[in-house]
PDB file of C-alpha atoms in Angstrom:
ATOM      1  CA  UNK A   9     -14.618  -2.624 -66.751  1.00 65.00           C
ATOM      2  CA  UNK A  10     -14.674   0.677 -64.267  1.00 79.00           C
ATOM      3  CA  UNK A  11     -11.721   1.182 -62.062  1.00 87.00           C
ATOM      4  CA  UNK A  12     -11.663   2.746 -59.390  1.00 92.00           C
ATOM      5  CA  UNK A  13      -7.970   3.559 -57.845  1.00 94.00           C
ATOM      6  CA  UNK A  14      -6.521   4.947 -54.388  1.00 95.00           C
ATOM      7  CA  UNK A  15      -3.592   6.926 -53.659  1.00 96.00           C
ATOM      8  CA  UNK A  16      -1.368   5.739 -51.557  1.00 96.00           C
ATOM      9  CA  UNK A  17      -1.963   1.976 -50.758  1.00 94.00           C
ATOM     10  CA  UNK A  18      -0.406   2.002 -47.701  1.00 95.00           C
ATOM     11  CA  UNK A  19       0.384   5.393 -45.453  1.00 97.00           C
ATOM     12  CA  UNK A  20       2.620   5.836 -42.000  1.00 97.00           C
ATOM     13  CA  UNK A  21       1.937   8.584 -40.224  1.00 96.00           C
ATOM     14  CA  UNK A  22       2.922  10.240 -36.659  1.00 96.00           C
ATOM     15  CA  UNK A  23       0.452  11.483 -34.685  1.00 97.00           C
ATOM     16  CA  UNK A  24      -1.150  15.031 -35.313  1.00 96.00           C
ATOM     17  CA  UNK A  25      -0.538  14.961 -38.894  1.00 97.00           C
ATOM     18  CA  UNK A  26      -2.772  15.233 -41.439  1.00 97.00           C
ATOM     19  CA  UNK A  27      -3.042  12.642 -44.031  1.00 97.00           C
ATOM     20  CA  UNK A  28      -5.007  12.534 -47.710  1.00 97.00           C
ATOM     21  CA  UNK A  29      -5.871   9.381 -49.628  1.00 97.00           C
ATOM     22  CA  UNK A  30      -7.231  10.116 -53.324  1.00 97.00           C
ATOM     23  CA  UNK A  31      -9.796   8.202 -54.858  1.00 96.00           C
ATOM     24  CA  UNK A  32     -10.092   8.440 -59.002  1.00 95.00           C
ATOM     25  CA  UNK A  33     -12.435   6.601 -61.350  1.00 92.00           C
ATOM     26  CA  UNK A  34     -10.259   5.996 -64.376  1.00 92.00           C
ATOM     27  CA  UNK A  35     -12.241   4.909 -66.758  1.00 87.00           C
ATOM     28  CA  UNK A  36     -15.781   6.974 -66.017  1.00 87.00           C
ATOM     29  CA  UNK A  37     -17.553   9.484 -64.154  1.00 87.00           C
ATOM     30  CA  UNK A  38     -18.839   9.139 -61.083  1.00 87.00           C
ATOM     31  CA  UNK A  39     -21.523  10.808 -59.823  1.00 83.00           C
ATOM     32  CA  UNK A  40     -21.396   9.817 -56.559  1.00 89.00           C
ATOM     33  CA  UNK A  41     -18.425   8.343 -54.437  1.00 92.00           C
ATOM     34  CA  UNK A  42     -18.640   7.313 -50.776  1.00 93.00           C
ATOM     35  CA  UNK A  43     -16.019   6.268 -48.295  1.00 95.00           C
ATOM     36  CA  UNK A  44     -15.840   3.266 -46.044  1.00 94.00           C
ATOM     37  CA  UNK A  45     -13.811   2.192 -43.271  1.00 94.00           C
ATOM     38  CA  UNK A  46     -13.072  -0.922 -42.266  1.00 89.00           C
ATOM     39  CA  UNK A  47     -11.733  -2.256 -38.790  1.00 82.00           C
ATOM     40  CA  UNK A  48     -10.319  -5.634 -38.826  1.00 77.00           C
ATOM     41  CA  UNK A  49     -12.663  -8.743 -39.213  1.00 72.00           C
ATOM     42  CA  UNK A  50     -15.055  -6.139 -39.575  1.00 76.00           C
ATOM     43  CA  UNK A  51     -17.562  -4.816 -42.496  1.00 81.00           C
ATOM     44  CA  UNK A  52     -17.454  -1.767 -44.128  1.00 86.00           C
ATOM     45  CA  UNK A  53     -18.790   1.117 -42.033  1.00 89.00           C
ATOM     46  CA  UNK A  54     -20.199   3.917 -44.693  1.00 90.00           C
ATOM     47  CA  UNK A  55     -18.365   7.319 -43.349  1.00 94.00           C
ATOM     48  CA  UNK A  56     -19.944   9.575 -46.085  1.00 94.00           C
ATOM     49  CA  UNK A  57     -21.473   9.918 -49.511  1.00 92.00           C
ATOM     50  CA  UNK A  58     -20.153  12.736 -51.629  1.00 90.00           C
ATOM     51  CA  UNK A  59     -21.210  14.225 -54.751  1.00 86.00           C
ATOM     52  CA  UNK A  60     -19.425  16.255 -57.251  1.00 82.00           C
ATOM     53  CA  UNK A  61     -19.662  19.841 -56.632  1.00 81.00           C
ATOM     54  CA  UNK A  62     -21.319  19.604 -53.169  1.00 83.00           C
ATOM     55  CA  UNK A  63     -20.745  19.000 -49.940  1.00 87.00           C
ATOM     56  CA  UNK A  64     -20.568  15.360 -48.646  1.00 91.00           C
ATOM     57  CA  UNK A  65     -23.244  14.061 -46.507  1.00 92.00           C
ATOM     58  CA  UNK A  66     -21.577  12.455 -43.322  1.00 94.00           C
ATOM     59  CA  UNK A  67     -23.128   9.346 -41.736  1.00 92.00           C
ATOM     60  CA  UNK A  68     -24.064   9.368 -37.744  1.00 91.00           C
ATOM     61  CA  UNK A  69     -20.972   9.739 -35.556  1.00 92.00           C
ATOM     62  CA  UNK A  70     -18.396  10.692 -38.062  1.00 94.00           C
ATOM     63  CA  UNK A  71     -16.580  13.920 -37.429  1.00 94.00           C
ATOM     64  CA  UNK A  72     -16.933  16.352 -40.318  1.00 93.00           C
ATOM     65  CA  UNK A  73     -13.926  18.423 -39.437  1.00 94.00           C
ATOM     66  CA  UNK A  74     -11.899  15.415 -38.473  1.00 96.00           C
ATOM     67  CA  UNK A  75     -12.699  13.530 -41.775  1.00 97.00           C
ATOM     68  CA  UNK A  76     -12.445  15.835 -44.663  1.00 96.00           C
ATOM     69  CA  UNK A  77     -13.805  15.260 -47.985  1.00 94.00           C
ATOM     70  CA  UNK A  78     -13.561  16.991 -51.487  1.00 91.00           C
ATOM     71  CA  UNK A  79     -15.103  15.810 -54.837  1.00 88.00           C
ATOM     72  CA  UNK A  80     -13.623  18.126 -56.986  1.00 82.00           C
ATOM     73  CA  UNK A  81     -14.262  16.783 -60.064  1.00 89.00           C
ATOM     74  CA  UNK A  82     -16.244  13.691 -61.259  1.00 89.00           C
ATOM     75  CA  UNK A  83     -13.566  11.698 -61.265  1.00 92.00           C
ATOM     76  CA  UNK A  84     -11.888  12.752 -58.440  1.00 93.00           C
ATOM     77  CA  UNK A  85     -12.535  12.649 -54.137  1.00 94.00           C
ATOM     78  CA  UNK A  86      -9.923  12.943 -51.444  1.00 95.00           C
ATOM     79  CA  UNK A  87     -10.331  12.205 -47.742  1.00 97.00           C
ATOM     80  CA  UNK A  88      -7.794  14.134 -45.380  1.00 97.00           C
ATOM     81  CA  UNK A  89      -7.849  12.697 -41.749  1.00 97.00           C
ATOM     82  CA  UNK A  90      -6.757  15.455 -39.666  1.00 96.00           C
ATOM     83  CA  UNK A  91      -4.575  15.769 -36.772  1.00 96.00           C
ATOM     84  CA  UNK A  92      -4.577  11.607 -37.047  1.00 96.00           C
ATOM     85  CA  UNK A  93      -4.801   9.672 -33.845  1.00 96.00           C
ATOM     86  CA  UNK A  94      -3.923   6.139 -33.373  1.00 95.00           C
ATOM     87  CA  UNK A  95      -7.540   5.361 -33.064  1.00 94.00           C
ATOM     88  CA  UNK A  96      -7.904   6.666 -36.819  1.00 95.00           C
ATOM     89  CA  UNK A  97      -5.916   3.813 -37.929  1.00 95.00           C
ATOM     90  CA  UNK A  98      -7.373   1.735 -40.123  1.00 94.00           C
ATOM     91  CA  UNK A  99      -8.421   0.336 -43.461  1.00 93.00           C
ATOM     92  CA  UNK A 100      -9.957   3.437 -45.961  1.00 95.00           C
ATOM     93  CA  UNK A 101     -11.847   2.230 -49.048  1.00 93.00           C
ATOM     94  CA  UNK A 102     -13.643   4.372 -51.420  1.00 94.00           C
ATOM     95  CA  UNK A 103     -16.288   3.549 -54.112  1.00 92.00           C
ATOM     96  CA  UNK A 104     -17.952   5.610 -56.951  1.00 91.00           C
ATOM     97  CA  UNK A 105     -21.056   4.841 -58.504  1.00 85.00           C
ATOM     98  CA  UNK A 106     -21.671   5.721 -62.409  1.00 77.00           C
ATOM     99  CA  UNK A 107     -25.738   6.365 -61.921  1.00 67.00           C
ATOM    100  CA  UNK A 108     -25.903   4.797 -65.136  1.00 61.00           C
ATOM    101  CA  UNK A 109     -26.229   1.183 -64.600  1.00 58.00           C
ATOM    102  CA  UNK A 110     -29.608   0.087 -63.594  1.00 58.00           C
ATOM    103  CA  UNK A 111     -28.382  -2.143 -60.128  1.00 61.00           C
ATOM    104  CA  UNK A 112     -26.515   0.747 -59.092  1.00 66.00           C
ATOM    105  CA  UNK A 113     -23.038  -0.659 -58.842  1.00 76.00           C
ATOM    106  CA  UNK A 114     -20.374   0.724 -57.074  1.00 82.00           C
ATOM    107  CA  UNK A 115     -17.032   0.064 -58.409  1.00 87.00           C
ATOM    108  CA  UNK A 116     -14.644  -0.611 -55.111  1.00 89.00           C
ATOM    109  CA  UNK A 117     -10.725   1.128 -54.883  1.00 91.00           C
ATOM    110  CA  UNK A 118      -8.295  -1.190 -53.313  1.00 90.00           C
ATOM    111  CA  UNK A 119      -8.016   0.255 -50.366  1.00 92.00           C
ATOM    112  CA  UNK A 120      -5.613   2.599 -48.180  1.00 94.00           C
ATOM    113  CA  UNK A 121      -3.697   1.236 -44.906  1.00 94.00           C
ATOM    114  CA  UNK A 122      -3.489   3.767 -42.345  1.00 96.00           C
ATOM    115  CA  UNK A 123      -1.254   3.469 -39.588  1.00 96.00           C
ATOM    116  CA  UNK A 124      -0.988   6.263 -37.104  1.00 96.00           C
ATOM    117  CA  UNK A 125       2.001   6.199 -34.350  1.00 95.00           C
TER     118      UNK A 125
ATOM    119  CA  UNK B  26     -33.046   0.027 -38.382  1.00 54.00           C
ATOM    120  CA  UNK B  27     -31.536  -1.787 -41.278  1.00 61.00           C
ATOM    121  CA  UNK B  28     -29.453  -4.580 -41.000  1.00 83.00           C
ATOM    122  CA  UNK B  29     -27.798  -7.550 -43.045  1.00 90.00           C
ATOM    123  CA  UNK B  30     -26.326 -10.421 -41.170  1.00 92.00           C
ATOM    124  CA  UNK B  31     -24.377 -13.732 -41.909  1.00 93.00           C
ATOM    125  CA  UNK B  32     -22.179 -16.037 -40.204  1.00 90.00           C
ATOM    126  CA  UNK B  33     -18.664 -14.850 -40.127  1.00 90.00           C
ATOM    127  CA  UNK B  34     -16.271 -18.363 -40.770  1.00 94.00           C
ATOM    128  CA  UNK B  35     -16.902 -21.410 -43.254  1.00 96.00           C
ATOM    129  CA  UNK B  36     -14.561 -24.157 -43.972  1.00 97.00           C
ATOM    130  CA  UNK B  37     -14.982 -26.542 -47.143  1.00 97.00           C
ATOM    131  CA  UNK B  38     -13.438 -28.522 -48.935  1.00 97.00           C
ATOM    132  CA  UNK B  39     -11.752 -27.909 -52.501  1.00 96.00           C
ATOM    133  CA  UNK B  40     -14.112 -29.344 -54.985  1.00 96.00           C
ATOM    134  CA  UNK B  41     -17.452 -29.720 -52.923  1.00 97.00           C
ATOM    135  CA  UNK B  42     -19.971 -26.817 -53.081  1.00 97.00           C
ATOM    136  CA  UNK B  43     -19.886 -23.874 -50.057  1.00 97.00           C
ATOM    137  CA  UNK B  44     -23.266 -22.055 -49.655  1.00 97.00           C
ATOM    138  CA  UNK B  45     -23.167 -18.886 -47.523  1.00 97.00           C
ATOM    139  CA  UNK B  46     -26.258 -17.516 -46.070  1.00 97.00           C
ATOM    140  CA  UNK B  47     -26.962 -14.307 -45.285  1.00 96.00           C
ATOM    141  CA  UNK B  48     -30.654 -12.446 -43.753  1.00 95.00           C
ATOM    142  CA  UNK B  49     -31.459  -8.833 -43.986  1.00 90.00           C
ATOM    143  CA  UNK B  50     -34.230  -6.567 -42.846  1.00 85.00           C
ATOM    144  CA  UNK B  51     -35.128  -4.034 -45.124  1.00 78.00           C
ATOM    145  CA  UNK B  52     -37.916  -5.692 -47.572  1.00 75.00           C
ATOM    146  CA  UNK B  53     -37.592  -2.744 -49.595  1.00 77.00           C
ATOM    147  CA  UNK B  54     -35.014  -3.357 -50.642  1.00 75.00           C
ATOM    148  CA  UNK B  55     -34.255  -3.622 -54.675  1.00 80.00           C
ATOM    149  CA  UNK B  56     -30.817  -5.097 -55.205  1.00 86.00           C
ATOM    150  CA  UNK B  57     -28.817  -7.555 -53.198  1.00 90.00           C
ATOM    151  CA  UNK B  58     -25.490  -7.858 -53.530  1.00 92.00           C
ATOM    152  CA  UNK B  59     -22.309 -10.679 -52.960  1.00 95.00           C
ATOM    153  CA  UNK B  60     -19.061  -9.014 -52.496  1.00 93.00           C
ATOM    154  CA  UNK B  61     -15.555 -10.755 -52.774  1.00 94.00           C
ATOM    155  CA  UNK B  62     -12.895  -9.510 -50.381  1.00 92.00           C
ATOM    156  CA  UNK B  63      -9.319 -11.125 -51.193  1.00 89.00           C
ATOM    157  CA  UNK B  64      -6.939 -10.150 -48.289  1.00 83.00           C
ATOM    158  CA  UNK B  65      -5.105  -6.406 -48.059  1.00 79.00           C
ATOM    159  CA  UNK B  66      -7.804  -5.842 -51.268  1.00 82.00           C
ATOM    160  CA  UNK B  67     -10.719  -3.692 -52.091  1.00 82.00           C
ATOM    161  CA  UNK B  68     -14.089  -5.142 -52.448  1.00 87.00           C
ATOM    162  CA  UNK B  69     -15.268  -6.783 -56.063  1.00 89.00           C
ATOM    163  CA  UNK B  70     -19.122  -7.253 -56.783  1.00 88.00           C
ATOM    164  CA  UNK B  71     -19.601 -11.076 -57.422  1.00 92.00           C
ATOM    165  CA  UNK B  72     -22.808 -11.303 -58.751  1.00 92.00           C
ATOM    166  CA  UNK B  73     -26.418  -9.286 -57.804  1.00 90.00           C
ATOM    167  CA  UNK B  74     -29.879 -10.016 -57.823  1.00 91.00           C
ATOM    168  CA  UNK B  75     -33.117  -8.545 -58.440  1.00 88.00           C
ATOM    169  CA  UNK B  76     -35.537  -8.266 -55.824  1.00 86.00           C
ATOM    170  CA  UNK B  77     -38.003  -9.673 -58.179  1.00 87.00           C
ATOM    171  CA  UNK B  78     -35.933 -12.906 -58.608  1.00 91.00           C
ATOM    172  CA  UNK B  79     -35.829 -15.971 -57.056  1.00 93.00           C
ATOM    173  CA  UNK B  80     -32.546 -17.555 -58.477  1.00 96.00           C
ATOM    174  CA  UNK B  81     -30.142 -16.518 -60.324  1.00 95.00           C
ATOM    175  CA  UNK B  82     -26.820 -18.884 -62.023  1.00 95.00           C
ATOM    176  CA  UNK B  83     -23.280 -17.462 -63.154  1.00 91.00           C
ATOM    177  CA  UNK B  84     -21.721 -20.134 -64.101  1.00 94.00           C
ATOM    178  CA  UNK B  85     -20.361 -21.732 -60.278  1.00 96.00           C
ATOM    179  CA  UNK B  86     -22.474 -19.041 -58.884  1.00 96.00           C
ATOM    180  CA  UNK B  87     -26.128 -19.644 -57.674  1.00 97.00           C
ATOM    181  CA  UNK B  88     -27.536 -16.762 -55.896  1.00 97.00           C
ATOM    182  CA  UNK B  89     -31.212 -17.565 -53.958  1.00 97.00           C
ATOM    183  CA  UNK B  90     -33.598 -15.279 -52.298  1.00 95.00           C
ATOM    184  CA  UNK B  91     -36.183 -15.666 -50.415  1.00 94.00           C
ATOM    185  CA  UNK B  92     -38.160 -12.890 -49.975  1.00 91.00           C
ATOM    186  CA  UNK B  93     -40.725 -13.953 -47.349  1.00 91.00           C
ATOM    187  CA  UNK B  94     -37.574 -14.995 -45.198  1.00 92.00           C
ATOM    188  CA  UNK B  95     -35.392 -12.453 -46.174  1.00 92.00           C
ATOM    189  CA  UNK B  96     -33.130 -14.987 -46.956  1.00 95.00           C
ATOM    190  CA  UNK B  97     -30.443 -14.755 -49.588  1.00 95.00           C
ATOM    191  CA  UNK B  98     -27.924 -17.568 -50.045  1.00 97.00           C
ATOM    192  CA  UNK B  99     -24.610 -17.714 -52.540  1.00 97.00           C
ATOM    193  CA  UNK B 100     -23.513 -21.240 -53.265  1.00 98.00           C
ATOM    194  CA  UNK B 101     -20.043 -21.474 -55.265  1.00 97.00           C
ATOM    195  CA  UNK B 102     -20.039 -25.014 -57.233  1.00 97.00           C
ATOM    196  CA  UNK B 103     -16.759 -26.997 -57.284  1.00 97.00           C
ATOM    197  CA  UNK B 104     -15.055 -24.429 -54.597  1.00 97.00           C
ATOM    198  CA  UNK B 105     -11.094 -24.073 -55.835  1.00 96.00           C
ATOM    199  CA  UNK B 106      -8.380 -22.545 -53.465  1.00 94.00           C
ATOM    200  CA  UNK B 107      -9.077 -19.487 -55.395  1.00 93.00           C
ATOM    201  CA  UNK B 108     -12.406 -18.753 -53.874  1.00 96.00           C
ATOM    202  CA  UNK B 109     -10.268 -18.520 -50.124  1.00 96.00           C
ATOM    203  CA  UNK B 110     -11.890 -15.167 -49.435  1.00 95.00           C
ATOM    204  CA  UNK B 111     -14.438 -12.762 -47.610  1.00 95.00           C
ATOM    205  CA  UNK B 112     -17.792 -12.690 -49.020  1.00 96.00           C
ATOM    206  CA  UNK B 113     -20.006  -9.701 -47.935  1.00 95.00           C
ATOM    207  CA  UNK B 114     -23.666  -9.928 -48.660  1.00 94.00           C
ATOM    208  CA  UNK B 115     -25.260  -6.141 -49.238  1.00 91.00           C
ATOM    209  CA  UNK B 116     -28.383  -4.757 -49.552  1.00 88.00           C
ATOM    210  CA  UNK B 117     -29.272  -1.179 -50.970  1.00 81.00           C
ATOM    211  CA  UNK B 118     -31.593   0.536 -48.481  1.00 70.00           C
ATOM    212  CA  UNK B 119     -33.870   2.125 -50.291  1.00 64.00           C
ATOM    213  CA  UNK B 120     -34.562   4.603 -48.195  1.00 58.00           C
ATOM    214  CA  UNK B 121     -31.747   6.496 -49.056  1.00 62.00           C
ATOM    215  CA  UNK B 122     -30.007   4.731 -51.302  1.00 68.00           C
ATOM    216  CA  UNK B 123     -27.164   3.458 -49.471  1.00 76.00           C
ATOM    217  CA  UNK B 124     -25.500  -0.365 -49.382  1.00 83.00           C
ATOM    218  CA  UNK B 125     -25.415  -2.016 -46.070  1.00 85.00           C
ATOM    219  CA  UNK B 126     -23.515  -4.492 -45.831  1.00 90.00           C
ATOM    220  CA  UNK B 127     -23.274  -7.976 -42.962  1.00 91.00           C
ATOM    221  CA  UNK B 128     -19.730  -8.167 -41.047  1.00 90.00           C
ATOM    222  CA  UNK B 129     -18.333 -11.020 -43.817  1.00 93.00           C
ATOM    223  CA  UNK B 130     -18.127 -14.792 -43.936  1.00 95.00           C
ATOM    224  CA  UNK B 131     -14.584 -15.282 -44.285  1.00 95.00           C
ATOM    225  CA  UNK B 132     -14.580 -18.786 -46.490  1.00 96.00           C
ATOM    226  CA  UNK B 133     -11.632 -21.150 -45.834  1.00 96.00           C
ATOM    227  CA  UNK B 134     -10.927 -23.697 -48.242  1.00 96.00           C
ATOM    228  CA  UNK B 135      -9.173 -27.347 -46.822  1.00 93.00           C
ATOM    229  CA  UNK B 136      -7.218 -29.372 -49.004  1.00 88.00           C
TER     230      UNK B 136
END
């Protein structure tokens, strides 16, 4: 089945740094991958769609500049929080989405722990 | 706006059946979804349904909908230990083609 994987699984980081998480789809391309945070005993807030080759489409209230995203390549998308804040810390998951399947699945990484000091 | 809700704890049994209910608001919409969310883990699609379907089995999975109501319900027959979990119900807004998805029911299983 598609996998989707996330790089690191858990980060530390102090505050003012910049951190990236990578997202890959290892078995197929994806067209579109979107990123998701997640506050505890919370769902999954949608921070931004991206697709390869263009610039990602931010949801209401998310910071652009703060929240940096790159979809290089069609199997590859990379968040970097910048300048992290202790209020950035949380739970980052990222999906991609083939386009080919007709109930337009999105295949879930396992997540990235952010904790900022 | 759109939104998909459901009750956030259930508690069951091993062995007896747990239903979890969920309502939305978009009727557009063309897919719903069940997630599974084991703890300190990513999200894994369960099972899906049409929005042209009324039922649908997978094996101890029996997904209803009820369009009129906007009403979909997952009921896991014979519920095992393993099933101890978060279960998101999701809905693809059609409108632009994202998943929303309800806060969770976090299922507890009692010996």
């Amino acid at each position: 089945g598609a996998v989707v994987s996330q790089h690191p699984s858990r980060v530390i980081c102090k505050s003012g740094t910049s951190v990236k998480i990578e997202c890959r789809s290892l078995d197929f391309q994806a067209t579109t991958m979107f990123w998701y945070r997640q506050f505890p005993k919370q769902s999954l807030m949608l921070m931004a769609t991206s697709n390869e080759g263009s610039k990602a489409t931010y949801e209401q209230g998310v910071e652009k500049d703060k929240f940096l995203i790159n979809h290089a390549s069609l199997t590859l998308s990379t968040l970097t929080v910048t300048s992290a804040h202790p209020e950035d810390s949380s739970f980052y998951i990222c999906s991609a989405r083939t386009g080919g399947l007709s109930y337009n699945e999105q295949f879930f990484g396992p997540g990235t722990r952010l904790t900022v000091l | 706006g759109e939104d998909v809700e459901q009750s956030l704890f259930l508690s069951v049994r091993e062995g007896d059946s747990s239903v979890i209910n969920c309502t939305y608001t978009d009727s557009s919409s063309t897919y719903l979804y069940w997630y599974k969310q084991e703890p300190g883990a990513g999200l894994q699609l369960l099972t899906y349904i049409f929005s042209n379907m009324d039922m649908k089995q997978d094996q101890r999975l029996t997904v209803l909908l009820n369009k009129k109501d906007k009403h979909l319900s997952l009921r896991i027959a014979d519920t095992q230990t393993g099933d101890s979990a978060i279960y998101f119900c999701a809905e693809i807004y059609n409108r632009d083609d994202k998943i929303i998805f309800g806060k969770g029911t976090r299922l507890h299983i009692l010996p």
